PDB file of N, CA and C in Angstrom:
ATOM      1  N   UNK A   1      -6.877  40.381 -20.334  1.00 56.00           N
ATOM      2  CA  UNK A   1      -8.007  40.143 -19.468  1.00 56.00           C
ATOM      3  C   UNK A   1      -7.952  41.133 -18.312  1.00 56.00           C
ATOM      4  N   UNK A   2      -9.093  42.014 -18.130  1.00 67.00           N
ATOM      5  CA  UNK A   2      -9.209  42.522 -17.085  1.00 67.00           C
ATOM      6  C   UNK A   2      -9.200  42.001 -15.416  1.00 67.00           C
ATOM      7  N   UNK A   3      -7.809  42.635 -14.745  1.00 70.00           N
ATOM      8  CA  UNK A   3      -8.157  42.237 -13.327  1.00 70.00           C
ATOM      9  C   UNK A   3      -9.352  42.325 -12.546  1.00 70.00           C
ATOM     10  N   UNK A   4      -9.952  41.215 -11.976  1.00 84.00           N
ATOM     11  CA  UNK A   4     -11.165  41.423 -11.336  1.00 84.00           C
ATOM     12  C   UNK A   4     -10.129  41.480  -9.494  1.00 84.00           C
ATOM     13  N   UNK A   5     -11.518  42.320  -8.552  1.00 87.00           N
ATOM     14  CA  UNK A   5     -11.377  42.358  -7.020  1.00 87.00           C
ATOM     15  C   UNK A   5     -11.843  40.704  -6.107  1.00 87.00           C
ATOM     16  N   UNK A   6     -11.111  40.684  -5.245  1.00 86.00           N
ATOM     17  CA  UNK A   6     -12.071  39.536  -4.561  1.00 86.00           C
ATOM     18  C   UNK A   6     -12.721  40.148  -3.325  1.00 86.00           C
ATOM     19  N   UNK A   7     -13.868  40.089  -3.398  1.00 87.00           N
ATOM     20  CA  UNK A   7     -15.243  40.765  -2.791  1.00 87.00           C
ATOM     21  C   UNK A   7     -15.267  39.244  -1.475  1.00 87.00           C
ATOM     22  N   UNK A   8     -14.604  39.266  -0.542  1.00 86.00           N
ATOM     23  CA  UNK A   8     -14.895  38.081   0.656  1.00 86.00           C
ATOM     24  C   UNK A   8     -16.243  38.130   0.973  1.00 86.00           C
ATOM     25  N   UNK A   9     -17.025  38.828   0.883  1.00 90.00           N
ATOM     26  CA  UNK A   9     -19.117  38.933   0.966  1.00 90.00           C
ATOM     27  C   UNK A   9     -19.284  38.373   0.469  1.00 90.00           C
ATOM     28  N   UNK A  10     -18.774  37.918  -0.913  1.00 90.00           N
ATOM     29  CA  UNK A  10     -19.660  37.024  -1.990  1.00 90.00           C
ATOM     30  C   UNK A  10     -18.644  35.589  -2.490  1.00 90.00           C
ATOM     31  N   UNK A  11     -17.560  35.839  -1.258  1.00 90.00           N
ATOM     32  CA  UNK A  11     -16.680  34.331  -1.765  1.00 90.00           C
ATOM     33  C   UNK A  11     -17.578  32.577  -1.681  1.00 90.00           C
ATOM     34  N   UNK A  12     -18.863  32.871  -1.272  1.00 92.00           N
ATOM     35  CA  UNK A  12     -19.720  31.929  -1.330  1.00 92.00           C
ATOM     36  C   UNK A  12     -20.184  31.663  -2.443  1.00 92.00           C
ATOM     37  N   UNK A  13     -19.946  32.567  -3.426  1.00 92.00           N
ATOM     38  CA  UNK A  13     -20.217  32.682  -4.571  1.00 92.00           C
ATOM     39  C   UNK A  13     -19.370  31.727  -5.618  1.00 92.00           C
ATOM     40  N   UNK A  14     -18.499  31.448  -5.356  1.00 93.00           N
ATOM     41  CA  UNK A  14     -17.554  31.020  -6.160  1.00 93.00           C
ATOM     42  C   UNK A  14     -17.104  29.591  -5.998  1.00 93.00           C
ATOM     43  N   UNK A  15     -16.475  28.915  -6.891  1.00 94.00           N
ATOM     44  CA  UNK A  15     -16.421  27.130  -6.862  1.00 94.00           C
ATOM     45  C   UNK A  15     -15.472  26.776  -5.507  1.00 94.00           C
ATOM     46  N   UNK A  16     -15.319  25.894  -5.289  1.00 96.00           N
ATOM     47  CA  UNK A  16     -14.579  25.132  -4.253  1.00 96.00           C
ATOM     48  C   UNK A  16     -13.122  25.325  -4.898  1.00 96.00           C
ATOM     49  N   UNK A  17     -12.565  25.499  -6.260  1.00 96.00           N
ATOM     50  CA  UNK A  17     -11.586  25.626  -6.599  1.00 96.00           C
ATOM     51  C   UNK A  17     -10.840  26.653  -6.620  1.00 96.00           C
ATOM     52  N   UNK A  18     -11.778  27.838  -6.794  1.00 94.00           N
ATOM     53  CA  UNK A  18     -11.655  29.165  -6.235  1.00 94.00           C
ATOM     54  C   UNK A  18     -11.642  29.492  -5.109  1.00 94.00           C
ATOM     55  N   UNK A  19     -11.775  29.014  -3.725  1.00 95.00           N
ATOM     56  CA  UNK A  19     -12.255  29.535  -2.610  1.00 95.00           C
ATOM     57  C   UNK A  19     -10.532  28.806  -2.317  1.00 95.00           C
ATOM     58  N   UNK A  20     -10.189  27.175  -2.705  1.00 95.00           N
ATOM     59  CA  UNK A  20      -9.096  26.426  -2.120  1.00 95.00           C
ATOM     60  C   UNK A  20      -8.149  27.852  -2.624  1.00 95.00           C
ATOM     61  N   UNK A  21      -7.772  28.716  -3.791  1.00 94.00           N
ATOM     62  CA  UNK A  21      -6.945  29.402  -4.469  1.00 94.00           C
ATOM     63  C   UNK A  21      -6.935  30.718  -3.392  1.00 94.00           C
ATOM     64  N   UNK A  22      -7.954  31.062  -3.182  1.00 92.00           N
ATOM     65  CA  UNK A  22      -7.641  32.006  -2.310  1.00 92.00           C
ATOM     66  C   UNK A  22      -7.061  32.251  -1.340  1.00 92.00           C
ATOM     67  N   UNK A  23      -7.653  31.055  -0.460  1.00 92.00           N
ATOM     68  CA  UNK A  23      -7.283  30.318   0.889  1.00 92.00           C
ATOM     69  C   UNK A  23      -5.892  30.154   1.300  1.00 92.00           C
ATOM     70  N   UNK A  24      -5.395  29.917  -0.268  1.00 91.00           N
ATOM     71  CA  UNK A  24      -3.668  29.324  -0.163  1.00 91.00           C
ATOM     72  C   UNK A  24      -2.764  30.761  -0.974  1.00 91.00           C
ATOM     73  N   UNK A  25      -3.229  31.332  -1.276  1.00 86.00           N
ATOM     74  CA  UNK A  25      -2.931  32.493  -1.324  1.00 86.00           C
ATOM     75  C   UNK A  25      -2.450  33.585  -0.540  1.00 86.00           C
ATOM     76  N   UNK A  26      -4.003  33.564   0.156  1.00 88.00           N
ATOM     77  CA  UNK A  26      -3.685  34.573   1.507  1.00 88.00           C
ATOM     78  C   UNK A  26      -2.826  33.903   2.146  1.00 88.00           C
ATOM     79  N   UNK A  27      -3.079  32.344   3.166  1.00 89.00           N
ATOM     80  CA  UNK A  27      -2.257  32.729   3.841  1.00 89.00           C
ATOM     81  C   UNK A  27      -0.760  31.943   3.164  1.00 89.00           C
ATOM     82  N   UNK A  28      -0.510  32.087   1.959  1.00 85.00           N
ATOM     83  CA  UNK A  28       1.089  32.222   2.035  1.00 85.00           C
ATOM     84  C   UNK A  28       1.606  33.776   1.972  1.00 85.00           C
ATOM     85  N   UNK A  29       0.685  34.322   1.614  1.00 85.00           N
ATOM     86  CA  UNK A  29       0.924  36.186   2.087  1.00 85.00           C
ATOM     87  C   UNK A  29       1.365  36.358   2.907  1.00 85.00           C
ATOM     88  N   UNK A  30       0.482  35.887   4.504  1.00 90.00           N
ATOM     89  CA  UNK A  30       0.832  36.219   5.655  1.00 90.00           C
ATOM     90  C   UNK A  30       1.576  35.142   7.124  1.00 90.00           C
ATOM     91  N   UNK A  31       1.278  34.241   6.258  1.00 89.00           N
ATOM     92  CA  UNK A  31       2.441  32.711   7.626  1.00 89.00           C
ATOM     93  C   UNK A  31       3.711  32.195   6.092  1.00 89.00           C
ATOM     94  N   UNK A  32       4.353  32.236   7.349  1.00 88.00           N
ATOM     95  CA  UNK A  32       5.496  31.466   6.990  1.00 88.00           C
ATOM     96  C   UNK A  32       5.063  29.779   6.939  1.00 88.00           C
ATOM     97  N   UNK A  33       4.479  29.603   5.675  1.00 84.00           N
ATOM     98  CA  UNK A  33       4.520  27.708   5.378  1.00 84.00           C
ATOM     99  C   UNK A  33       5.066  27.518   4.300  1.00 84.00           C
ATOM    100  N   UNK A  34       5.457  26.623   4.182  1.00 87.00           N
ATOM    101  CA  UNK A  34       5.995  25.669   3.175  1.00 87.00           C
ATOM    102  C   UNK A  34       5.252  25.011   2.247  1.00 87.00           C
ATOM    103  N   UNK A  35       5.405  24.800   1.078  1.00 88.00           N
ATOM    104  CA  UNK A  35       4.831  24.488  -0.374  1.00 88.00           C
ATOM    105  C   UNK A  35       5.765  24.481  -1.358  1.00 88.00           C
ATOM    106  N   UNK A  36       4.806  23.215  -1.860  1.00 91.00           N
ATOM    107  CA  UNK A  36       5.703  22.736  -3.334  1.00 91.00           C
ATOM    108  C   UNK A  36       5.371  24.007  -4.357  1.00 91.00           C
ATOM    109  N   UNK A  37       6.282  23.591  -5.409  1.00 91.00           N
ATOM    110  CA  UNK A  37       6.404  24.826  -6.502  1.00 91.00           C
ATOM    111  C   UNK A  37       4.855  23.868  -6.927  1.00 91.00           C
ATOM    112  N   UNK A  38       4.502  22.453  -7.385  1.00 94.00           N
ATOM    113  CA  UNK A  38       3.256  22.129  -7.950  1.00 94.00           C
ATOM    114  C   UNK A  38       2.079  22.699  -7.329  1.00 94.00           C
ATOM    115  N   UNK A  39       1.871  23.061  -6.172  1.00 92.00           N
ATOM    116  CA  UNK A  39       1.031  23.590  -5.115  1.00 92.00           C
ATOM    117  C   UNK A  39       0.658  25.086  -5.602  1.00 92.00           C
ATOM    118  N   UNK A  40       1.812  25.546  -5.561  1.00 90.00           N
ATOM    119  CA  UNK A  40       1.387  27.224  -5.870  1.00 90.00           C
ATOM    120  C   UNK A  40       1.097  27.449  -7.287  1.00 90.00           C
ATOM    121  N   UNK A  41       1.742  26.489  -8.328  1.00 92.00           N
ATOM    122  CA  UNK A  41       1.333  26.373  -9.615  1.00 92.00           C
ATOM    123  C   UNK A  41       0.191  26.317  -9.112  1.00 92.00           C
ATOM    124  N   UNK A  42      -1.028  25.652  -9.215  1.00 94.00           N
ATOM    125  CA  UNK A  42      -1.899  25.212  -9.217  1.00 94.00           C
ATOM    126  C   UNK A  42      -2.842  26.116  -9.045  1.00 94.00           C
ATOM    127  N   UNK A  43      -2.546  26.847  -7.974  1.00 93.00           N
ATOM    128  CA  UNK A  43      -3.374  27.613  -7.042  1.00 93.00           C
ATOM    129  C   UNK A  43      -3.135  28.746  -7.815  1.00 93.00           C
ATOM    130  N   UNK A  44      -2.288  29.114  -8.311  1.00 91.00           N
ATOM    131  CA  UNK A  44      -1.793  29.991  -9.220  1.00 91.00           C
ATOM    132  C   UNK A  44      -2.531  30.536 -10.271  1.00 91.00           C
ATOM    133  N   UNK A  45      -2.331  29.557 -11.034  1.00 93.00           N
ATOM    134  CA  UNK A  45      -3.281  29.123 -12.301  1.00 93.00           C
ATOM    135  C   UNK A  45      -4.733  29.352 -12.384  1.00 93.00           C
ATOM    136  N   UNK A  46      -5.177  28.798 -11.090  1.00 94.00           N
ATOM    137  CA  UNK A  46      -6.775  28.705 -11.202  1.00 94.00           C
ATOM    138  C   UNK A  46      -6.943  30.334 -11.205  1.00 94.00           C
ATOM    139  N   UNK A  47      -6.283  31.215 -10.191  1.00 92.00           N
ATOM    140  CA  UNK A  47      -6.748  33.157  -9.856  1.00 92.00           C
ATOM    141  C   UNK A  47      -6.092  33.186 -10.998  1.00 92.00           C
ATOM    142  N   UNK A  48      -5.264  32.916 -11.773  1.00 92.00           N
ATOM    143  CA  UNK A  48      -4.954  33.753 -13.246  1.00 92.00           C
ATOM    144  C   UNK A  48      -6.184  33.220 -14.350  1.00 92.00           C
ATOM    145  N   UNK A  49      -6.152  31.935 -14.124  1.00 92.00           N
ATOM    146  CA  UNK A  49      -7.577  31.856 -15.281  1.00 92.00           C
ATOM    147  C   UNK A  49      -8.975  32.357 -14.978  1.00 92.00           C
ATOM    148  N   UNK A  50      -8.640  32.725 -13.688  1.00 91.00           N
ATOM    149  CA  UNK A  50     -10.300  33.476 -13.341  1.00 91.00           C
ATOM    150  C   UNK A  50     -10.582  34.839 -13.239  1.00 91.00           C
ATOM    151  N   UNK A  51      -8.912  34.925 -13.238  1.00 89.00           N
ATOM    152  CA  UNK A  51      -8.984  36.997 -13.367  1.00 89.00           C
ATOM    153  C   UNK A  51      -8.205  37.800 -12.190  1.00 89.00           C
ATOM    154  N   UNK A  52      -8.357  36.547 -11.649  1.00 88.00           N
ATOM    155  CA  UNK A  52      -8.031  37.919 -10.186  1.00 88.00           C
ATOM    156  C   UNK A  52      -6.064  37.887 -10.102  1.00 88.00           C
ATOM    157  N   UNK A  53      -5.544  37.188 -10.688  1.00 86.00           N
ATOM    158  CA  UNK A  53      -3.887  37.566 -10.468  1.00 86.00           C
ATOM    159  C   UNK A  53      -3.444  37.579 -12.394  1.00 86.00           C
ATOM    160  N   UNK A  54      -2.485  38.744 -12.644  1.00 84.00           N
ATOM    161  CA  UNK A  54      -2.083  38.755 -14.141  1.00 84.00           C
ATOM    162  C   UNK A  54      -0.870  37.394 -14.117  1.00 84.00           C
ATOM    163  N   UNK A  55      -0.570  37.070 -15.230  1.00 80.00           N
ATOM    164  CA  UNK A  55       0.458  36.156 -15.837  1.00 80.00           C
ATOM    165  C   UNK A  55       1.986  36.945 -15.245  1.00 80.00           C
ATOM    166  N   UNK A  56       2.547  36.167 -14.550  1.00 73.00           N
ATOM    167  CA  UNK A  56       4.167  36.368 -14.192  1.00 73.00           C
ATOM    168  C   UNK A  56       4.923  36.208 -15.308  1.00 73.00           C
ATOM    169  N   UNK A  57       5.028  35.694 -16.164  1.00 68.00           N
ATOM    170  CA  UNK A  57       6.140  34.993 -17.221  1.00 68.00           C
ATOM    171  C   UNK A  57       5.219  35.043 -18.547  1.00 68.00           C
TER     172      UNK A  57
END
């Protein structure tokens, strides 16, 4: 599956499940928080089934 970009102009565009994936994405990029391994699964999962992150394992 081709990697897709995330375009923040058009993140209105996209489901509530996608927007929560991003959200928790970025900022575990950039703050130091804490999360369960089920949490980032999750969030994980949804940007790999939608395109925007490849499969780790």
């Amino acid at each position: 599956m081709p990697k897709k970009t995330i375009n923040l102009a058009e993140l209105d565009n996209e489901t509530q499940e996608i927007k929560e994936a991003i959200a928790f994405y970025a900022a575990h990029t950039v703050l130091p928080i804490h999360f369960t391994a089920a949490e980032r699964d999750r969030h994980y999962l949804t940007l790999e089934q939608a395109g925007y992150l490849e499969r780790i394992s």
